Coordinates of C-alpha atoms in Angstrom, one line a residue:
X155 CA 34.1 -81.0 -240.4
X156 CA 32.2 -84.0 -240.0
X157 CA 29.0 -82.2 -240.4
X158 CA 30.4 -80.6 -243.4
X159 CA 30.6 -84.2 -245.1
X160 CA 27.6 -85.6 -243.8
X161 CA 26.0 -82.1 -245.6
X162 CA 28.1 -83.3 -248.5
X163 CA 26.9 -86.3 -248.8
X164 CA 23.2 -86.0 -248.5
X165 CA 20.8 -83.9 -250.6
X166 CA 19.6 -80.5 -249.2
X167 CA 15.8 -80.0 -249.3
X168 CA 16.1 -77.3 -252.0
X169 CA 18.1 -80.3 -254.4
X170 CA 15.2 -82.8 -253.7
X171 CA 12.2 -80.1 -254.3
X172 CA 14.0 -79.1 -257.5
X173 CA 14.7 -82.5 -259.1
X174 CA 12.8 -82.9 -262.3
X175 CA 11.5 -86.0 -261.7
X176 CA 9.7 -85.2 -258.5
X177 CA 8.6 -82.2 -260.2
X178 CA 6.9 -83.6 -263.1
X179 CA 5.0 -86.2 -261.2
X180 CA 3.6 -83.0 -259.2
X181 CA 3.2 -81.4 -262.4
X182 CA 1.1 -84.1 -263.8
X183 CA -1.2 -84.4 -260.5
X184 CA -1.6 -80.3 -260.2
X185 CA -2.9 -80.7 -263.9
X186 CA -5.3 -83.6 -263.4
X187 CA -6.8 -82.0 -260.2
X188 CA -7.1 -79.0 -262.4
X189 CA -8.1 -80.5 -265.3
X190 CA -11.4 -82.3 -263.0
X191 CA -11.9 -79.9 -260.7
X192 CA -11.7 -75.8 -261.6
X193 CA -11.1 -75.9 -265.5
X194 CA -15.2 -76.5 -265.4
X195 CA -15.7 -73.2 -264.3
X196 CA -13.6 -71.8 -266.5
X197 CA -11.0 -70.6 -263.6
X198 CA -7.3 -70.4 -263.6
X199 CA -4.0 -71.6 -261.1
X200 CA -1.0 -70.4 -259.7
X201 CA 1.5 -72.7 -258.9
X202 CA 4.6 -71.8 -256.1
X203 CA 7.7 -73.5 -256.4
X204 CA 10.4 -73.9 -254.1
X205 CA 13.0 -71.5 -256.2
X206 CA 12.8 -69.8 -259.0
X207 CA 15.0 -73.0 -261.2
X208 CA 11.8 -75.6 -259.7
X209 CA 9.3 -72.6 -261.3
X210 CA 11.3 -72.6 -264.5
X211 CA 11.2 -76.4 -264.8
X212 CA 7.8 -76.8 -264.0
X213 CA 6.8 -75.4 -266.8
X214 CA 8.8 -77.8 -269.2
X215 CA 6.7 -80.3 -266.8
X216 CA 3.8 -79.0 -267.5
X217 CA 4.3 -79.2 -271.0
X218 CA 4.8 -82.5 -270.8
X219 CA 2.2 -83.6 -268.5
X220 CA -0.6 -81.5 -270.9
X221 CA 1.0 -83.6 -274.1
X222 CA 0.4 -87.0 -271.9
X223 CA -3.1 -86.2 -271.1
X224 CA -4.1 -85.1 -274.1
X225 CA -2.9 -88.7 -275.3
X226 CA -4.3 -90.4 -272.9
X227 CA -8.1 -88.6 -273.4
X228 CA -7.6 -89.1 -277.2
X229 CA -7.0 -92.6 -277.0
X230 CA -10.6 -93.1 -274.6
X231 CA -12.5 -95.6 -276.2
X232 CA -15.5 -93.7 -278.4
X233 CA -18.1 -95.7 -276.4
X234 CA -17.3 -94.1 -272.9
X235 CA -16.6 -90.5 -274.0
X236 CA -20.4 -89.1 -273.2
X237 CA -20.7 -90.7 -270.6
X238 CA -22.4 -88.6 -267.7
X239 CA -21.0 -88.3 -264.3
X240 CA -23.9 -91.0 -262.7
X241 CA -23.6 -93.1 -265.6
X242 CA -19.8 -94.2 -264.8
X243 CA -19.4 -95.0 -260.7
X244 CA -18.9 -98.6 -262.2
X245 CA -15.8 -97.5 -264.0
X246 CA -12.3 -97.0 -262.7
X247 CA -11.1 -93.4 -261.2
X248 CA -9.0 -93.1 -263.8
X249 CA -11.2 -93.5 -266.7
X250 CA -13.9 -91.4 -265.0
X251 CA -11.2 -88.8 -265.0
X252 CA -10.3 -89.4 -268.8
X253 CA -14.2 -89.3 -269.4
X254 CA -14.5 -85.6 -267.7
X255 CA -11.6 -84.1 -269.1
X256 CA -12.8 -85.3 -273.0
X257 CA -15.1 -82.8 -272.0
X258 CA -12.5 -80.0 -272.2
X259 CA -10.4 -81.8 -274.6
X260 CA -10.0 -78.6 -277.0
X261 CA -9.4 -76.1 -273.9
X262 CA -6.7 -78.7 -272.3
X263 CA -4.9 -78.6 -275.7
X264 CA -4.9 -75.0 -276.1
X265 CA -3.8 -73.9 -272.5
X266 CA -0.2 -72.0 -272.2
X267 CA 1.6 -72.0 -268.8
X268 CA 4.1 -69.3 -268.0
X269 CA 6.9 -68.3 -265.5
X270 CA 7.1 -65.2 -263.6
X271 CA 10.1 -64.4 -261.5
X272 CA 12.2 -61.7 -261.1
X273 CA 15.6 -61.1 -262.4
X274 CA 19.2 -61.2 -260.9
X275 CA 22.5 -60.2 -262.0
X276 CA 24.5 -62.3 -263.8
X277 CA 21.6 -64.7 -264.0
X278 CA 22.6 -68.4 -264.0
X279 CA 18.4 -69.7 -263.7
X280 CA 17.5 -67.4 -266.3
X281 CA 20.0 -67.2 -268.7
X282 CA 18.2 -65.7 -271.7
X283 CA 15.6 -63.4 -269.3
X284 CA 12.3 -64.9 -271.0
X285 CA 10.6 -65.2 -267.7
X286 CA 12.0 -62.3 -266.2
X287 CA 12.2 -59.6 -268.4
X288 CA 9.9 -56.9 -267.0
X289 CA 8.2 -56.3 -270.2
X290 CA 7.7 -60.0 -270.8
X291 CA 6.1 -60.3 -267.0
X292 CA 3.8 -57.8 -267.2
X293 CA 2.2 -58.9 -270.3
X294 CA 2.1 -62.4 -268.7
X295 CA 0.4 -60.7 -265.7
X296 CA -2.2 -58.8 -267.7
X297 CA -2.8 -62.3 -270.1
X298 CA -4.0 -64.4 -267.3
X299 CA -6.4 -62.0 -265.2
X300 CA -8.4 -62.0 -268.8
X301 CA -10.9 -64.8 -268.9
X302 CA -10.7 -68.0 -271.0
X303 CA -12.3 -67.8 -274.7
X304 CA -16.2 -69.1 -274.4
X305 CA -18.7 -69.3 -277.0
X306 CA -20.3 -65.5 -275.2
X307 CA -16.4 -64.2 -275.4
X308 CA -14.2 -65.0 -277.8
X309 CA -12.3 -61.3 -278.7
X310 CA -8.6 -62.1 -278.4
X311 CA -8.3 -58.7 -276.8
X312 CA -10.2 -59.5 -273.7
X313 CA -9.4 -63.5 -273.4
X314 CA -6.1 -65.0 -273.1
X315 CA -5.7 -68.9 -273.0
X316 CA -2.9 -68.4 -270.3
X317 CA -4.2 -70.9 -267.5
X318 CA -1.1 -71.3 -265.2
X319 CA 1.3 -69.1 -263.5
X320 CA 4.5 -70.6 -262.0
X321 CA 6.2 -68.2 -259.3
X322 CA 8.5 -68.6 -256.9
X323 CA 7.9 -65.5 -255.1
X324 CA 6.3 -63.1 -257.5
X325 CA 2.3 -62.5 -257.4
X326 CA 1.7 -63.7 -253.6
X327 CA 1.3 -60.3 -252.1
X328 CA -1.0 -57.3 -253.9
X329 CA -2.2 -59.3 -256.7
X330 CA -5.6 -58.9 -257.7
X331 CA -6.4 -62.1 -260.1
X332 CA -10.3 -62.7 -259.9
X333 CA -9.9 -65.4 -262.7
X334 CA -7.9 -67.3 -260.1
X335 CA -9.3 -69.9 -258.1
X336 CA -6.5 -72.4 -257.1
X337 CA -3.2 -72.0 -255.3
X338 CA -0.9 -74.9 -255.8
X339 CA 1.8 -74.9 -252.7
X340 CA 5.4 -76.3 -253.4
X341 CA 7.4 -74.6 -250.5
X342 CA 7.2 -73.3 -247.7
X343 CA 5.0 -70.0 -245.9
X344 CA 4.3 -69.1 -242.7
X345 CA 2.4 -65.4 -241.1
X346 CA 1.5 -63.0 -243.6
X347 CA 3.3 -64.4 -246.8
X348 CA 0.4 -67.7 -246.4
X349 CA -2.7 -65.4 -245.9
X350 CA -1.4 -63.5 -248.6
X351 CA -1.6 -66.6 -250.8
X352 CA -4.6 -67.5 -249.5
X353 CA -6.6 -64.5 -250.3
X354 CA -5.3 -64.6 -253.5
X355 CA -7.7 -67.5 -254.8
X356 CA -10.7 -65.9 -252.8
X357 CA -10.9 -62.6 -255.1
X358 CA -15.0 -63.1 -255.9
X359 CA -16.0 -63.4 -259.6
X360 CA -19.4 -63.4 -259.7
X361 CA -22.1 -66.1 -258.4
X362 CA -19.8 -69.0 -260.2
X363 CA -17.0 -68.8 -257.5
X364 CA -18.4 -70.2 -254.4
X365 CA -14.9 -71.0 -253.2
X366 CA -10.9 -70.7 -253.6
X367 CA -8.7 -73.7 -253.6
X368 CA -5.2 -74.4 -251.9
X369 CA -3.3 -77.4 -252.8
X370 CA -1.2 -78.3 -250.4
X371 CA 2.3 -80.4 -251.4
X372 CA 4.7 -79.4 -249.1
X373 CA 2.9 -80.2 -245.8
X374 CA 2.0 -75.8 -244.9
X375 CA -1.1 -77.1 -243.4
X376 CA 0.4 -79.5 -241.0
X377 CA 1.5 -76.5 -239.7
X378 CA -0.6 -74.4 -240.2
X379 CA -1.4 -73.0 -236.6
X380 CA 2.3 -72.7 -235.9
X381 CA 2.5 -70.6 -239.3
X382 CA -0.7 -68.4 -238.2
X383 CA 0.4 -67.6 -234.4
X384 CA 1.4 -64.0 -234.9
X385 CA -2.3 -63.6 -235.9
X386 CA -5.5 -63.1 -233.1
X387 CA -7.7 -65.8 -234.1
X388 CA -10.7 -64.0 -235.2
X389 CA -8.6 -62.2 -237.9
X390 CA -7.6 -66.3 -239.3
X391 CA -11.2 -67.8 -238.6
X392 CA -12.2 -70.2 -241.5
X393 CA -9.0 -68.9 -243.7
X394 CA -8.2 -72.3 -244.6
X395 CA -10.8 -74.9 -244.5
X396 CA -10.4 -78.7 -245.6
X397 CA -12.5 -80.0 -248.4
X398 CA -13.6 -82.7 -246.3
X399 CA -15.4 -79.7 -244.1
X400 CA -17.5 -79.4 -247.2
X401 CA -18.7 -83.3 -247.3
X402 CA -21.5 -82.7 -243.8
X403 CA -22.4 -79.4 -245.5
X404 CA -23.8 -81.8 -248.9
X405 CA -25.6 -83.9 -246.7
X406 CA -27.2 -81.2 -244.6
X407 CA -28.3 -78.9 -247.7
X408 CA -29.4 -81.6 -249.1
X409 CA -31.9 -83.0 -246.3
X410 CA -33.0 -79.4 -245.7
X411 CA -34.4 -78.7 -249.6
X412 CA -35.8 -82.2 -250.2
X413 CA -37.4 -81.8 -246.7
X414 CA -39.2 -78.6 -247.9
X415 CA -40.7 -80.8 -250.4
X416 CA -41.6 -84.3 -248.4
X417 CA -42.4 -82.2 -245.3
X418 CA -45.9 -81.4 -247.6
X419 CA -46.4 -85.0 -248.7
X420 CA -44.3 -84.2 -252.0
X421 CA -42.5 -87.0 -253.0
X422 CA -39.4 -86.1 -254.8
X423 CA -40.1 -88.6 -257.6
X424 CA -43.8 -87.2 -257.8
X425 CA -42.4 -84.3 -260.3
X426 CA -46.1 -83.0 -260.5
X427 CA -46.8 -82.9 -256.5
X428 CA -43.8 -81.3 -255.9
X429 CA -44.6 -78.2 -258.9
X430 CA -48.2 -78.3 -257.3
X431 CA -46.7 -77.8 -254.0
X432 CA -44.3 -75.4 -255.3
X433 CA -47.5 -73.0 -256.5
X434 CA -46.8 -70.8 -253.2
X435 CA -44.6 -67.8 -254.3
X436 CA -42.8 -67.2 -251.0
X437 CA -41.9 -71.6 -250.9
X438 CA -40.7 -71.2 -254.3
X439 CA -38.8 -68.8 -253.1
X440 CA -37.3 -70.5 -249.8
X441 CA -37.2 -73.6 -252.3
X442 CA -34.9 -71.4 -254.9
X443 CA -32.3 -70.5 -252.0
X444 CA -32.0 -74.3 -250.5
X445 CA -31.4 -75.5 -253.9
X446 CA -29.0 -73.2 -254.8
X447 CA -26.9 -73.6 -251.5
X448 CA -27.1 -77.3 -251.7
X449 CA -26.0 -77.3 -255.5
X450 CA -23.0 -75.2 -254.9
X451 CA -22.2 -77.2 -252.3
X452 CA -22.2 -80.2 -254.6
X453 CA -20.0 -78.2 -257.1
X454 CA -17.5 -78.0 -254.7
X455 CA -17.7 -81.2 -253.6
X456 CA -17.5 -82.9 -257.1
X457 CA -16.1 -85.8 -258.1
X458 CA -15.3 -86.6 -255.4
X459 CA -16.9 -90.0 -255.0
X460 CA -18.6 -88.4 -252.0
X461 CA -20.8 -86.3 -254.3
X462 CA -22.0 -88.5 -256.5
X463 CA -24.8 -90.2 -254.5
X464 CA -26.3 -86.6 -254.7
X465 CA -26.4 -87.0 -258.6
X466 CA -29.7 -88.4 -258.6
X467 CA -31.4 -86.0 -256.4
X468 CA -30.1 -82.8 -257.7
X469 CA -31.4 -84.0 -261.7
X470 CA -34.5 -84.2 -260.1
X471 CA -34.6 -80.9 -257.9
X472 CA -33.6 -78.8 -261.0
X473 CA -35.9 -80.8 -263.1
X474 CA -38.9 -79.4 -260.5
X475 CA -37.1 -76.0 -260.2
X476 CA -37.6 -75.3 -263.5
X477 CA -41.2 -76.9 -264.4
X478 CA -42.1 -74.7 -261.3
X479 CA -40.8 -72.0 -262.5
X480 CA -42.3 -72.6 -266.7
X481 CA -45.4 -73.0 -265.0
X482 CA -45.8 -69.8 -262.5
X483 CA -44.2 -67.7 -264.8
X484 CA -42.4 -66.6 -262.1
X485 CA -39.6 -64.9 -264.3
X486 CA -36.4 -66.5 -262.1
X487 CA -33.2 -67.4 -263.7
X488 CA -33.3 -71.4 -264.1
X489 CA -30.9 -72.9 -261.2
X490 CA -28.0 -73.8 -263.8
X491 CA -26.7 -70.6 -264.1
X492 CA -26.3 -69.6 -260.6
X493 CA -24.0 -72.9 -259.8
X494 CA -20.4 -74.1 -261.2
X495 CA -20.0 -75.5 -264.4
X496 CA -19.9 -78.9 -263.3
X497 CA -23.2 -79.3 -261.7
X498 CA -24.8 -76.9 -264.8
X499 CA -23.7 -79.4 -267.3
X500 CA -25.0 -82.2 -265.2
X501 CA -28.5 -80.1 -264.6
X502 CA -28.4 -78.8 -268.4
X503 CA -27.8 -82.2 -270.3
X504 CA -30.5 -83.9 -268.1
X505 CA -33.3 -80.6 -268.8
X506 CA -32.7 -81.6 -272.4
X507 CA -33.3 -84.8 -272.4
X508 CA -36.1 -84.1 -271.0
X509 CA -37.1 -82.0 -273.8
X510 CA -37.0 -78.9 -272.1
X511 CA -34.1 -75.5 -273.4
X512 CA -33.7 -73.7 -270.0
X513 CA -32.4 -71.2 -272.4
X514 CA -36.4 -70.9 -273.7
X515 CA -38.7 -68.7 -271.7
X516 CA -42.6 -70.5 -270.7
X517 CA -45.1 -71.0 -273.2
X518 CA -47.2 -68.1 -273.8
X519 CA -50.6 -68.7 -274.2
X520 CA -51.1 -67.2 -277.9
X521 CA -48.5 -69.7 -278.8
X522 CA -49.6 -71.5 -281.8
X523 CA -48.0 -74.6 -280.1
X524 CA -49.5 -74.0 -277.0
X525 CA -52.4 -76.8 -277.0
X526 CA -50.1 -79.0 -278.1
X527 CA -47.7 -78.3 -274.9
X528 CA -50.3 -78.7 -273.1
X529 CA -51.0 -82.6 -274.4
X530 CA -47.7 -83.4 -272.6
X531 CA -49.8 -82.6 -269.0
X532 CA -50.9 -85.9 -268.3
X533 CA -53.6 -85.2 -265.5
X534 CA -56.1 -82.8 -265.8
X535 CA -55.2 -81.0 -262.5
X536 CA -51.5 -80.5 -264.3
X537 CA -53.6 -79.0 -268.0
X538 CA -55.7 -76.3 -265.9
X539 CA -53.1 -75.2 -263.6
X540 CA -50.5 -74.9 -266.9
X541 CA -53.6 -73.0 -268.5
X542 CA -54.3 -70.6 -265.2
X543 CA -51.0 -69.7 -264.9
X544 CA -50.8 -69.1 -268.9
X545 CA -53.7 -66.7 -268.4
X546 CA -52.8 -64.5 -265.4
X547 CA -49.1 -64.3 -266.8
X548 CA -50.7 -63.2 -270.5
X549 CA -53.0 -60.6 -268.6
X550 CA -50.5 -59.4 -266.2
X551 CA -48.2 -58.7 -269.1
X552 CA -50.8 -56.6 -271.2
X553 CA -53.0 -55.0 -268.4
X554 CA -51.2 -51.6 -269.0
X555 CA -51.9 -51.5 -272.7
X556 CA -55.8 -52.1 -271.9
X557 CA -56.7 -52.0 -268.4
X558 CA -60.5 -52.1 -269.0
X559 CA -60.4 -55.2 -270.7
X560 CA -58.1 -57.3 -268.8
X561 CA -59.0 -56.1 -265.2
X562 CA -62.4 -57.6 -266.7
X563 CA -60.8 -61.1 -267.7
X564 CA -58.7 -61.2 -264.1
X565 CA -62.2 -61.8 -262.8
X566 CA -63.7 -63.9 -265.2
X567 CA -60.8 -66.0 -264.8
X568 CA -61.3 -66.1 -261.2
X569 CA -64.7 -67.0 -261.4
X570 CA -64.6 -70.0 -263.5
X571 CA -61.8 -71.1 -260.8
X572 CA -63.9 -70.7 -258.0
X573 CA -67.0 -71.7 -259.5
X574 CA -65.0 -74.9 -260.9
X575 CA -62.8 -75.8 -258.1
X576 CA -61.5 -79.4 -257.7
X577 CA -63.1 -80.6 -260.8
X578 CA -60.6 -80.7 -262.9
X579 CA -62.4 -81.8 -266.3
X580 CA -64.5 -79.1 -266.6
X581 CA -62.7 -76.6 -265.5
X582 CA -60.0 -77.6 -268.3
X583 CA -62.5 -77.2 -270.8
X584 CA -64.4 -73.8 -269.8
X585 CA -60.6 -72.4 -269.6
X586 CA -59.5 -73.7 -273.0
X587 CA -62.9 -71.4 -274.1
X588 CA -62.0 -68.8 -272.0
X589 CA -57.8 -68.8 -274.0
X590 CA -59.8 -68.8 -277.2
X591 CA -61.7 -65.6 -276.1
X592 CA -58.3 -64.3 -274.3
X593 CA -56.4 -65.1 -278.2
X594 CA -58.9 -62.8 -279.5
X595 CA -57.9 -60.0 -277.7
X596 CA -60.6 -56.9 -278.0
X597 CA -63.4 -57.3 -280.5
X598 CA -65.2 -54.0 -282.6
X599 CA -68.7 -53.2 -280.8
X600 CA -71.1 -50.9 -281.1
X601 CA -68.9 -47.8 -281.0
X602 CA -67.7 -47.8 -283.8
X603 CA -64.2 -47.5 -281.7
X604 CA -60.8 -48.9 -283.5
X605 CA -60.2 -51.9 -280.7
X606 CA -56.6 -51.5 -280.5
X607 CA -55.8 -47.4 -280.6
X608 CA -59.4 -45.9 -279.3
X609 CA -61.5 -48.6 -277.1
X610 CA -58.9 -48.5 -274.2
X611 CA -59.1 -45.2 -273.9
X612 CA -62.9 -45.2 -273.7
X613 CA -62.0 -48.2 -271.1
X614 CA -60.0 -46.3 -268.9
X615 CA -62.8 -43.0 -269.4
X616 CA -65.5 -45.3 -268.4
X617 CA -63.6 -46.3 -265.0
X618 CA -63.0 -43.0 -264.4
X619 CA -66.7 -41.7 -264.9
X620 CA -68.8 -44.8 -264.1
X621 CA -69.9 -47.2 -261.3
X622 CA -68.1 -50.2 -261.7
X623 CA -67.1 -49.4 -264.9
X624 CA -71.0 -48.8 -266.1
X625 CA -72.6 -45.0 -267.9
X626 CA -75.6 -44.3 -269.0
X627 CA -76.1 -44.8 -272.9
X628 CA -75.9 -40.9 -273.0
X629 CA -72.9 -41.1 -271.1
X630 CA -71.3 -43.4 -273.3
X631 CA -72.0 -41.6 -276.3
X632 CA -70.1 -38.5 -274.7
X633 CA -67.6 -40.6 -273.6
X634 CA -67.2 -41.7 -277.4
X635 CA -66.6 -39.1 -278.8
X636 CA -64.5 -37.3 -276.3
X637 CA -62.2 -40.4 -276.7
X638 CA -62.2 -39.3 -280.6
X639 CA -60.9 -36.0 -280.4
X640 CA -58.3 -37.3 -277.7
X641 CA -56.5 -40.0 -279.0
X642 CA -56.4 -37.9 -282.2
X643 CA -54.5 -35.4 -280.5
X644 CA -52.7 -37.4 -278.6
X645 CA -51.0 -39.2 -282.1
X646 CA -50.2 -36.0 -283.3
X647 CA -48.3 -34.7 -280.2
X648 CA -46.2 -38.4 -279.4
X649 CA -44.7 -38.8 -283.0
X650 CA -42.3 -35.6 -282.2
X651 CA -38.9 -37.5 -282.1
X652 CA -38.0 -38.4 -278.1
X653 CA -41.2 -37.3 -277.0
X654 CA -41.0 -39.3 -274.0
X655 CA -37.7 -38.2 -272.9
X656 CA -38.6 -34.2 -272.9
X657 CA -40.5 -33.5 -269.8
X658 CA -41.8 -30.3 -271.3
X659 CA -44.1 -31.8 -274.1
X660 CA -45.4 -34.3 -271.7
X661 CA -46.1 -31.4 -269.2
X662 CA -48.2 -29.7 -272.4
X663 CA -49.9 -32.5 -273.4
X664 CA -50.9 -33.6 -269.9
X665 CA -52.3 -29.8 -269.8
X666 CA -53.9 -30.2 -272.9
X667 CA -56.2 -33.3 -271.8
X668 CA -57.0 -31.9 -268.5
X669 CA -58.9 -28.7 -270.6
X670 CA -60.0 -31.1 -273.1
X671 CA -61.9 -33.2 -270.4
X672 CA -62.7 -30.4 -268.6
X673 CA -64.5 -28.8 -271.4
X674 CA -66.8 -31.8 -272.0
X675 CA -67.5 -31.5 -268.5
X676 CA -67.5 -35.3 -267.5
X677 CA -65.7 -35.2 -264.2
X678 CA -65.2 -32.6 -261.3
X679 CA -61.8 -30.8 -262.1
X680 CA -60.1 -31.9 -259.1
X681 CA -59.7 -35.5 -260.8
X682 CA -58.9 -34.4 -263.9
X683 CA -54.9 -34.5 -263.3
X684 CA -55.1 -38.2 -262.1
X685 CA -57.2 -38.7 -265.1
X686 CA -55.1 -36.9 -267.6
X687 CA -51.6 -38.9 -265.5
X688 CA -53.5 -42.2 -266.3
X689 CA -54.4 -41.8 -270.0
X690 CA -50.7 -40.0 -270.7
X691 CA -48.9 -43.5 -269.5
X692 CA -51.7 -45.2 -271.6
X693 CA -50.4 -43.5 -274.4
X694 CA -46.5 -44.3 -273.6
X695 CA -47.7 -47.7 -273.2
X696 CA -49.3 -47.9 -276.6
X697 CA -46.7 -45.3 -278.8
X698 CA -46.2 -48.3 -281.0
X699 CA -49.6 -48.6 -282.2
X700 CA -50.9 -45.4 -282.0
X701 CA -47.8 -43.8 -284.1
X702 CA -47.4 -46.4 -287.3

């Protein structure tokens, strides 16, 4: 009896989880984490409340807290609004906060939250069956696995601005949400009901999901070893790691890149040393890795006030990443869009100021802009190796269409590097006449040959046939005219529609040039099939300006 009124006159736990108040000042902080921390990457939450009445009046709180903030982020003085993350350590945490989520002002106002529980008889929580009504949940269900709306995605049939799902039980076990990221806990779990919740924020989604988050507020992780003891403990092993875990890892990434760098007398804020130093292909790509790893890290991490000492430093590395890749043509994807959101828009916003698009592939050299780009080199050193690696990209690219001729420039080019090395001047000079002759691409001669359709097939003849590419001036006038009769024929037989996709008229044509060539009687027959292989995929090569 007297336990009876003590019961009586105390709350239960349930009561206290459940009270509106308590619930709304969790509802504003989930949102604000959210808001700061996974809305950036475009992810979604779950929320788990102690009963199915707390789920239910979270989402009024919810409601409320999203009308608050979007006050609050309105009201932000003009002045501060674009300010970037290592532009406001001065400031207050809450304004930085407000700053960051004026960011996603439009998506905060936008976001819908909804309940998913299941149904009783006689229902006194859900009186009128909106949140459990079986129909009603599934759509729910199949609304927030579809992505946010983006600027690449915006068909309402494949995005759904549904960011939160509050559950009491629902959705813990079997549910496959990629889209989410972040578990918000409001009761308690224990064995296989927590690592079910766990794994459902670990779901991968692509490079952009380095992580899943679980927000503790009922105190699971306190006990968290009691809750995982019916497990062996390589089965749990790193199922629940603190954030804090992630802090060492920052500092450690980031000594290992910027040590890749300084290591080879590269000073970070030496943009040009470090590119030049960068020029190795198997650094660049160790470099790519150790950026990568240390960026994600700092994703993570962010913003937290741990992270933002790494600001700095990683504006810098992506600045290098990218010149590095511009300038080796090295055809990577530029580091932004292998990281989260946050650290992209940090990385993007400070690559444009710069005035570079990462969006925008290098400068070719046949650029009509190109000499100009190459005025914002300020040593010479920086002009020749931005016109050298212009030059081998440009005749890399085209060597199939004319192999002759560009085999030919390779070594030119790497003459006047060898013959020029270290000084700088010159050598900028005889390669900005070398880019003029490059530009020009294939002049007439004494042939008579059309430069673009018929002299690189008289190239690729007088490989075949002479020493080092050189014939006899009777030779040459065979070859001439053999290439005449064969690229004639060859037009003729490519224009049939999908000629490259029916085996058999390649087969005949390939037959065809190997009698042809064997008739003229300008090679032994047994190289006559390699020959005829290497003119046909000249041909495929050049379909768009032999057939016009």
């Amino acid at each position: 009896e007297e336990m009876e009124r003590i019961k009586a006159k105390y709350a239960t736990k349930g009561q206290v989880m459940e009270a509106p108040k308590l619930v709304e000042a969790k509802a504003r902080d989930m949102l604000r984490h959210y808001v700061q921390n996974v809305l950036p990457n475009g992810f979604k939450a779950q929320v788990v409340a102690v009963s199915r009445r707390a789920a239910i009046r979270y989402y009024d709180a919810f409601l409320k807290a999203r009308a608050e903030l979007v006050d609050e982020v309105t009201a932000l003085p003009e002045r501060l609004a674009g300010l970037a993350d290592d532009e406001m350590g001065h400031l207050p945490d809450r304004t930085q906060f407000l700053i960051r989520a004026h960011r996603y002002l439009g998506d905060i106002r936008l976001m819908e939250f909804a309940v998913v529980i299941s149904g009783k008889h006689n229902d006194d929580v859900d009186t009128t069956g909106e949140w459990s009504d079986r129909a009603k949940v599934d759509a729910r269900i199949e609304a927030f696995k579809r992505p946010y709306p983006s600027a690449e995605n915006s068909d309402p049939q494949k995005t759904s601005r549904l960011g939160f799902l509050l559950v009491k039980s629902m959705l813990l076990t079997g549910f496959d949400a990629p889209v989410e990221q972040v578990l918000y806990l409001d009761r308690q779990m224990k064995e296989a009901e927590l690592l079910q919740a766990i794994a459902r924020v670990n779901r991968p989604n692509g490079e952009r999901k380095s992580a899943g988050y679980v927000v503790d507020y009922y105190g699971v992780a306190r006990h968290l070893k009691e809750a995982l003891a019916a497990y062996a403990e390589e089965d749990i092993e790193g199922a629940l790691q603190s954030l804090k875990d992630e802090i060492p890892k920052l500092r450690d990434r980031h000594h290992r890149v910027v040590s890749l760098l300084e290591s080879r007398d590269a000073d970070l804020d030496d943009t040009e040393a470090c590119v030049d130093v960068l020029a190795d292909e198997k650094l660049r790509a160790e470099f790519h890795v150790l950026l990568k790893s240390f960026l994600m890290t700092l994703d993570l991490v962010l913003p937290r006030s741990d992270a933002l000492p790494y600001i700095k430093d990683a504006k810098q590395l992506a600045d290098i990443q990218i010149r590095a890749r511009n300038r080796y043509r090295s055809g990577e994807r530029p580091i932004g869009s292998e990281v989260g959101a946050k650290v992209r828009k940090l990385i993007d916003d400070h690559i444009i100021s710069l005035g570079i698009d990462p969006r925008i592939p290098p400068m070719a050299i046949t650029d009509a802009d190109f000499d100009k780009h190459l005025e914002t080199h300020r040593s010479p050193k920086a002009k020749a190796s931005e016109m050298e690696h212009a030059l081998r990209y440009h005749i890399r690219k085209h060597l199939d269409e004319d192999p002759e001729l560009f085999e030919a420039l390779s070594k030119r080019l790497d003459r006047i590097l060898t013959d020029l090395k270290d000084r700088w001047e010159e050598l900028v000079e005889a390669l900005r006449e070398f880019s003029d002759e490059v530009r020009a691409g294939r002049q007439e001669d004494d042939t008579g040959l059309d430069p673009e359709t018929q002299a690189p097939f008289l190239g690729v003849l007088r490989q075949e046939v002479g020493k080092d590419g050189e014939v006899s001036d009777d030779d040459l006038h065979k070859l001439v005219e053999a290439t005449v009769g064969l690229v004639e024929h060859i037009q003729q037989e490519i224009q049939l529609v999908g000629f490259w996709t029916r085996a058999q008229a390649q087969d005949a044509l390939r037959g065809w040039i190997v009698q042809y060539l064997d008739d003229i009687g300008i090679l032994p027959y047994d190289r006559l099939p390699a020959m005829a292989d290497r003119l046909l995929e000249l041909a495929k090569v050049n379909h768009h300006k032999l057939v016009k």
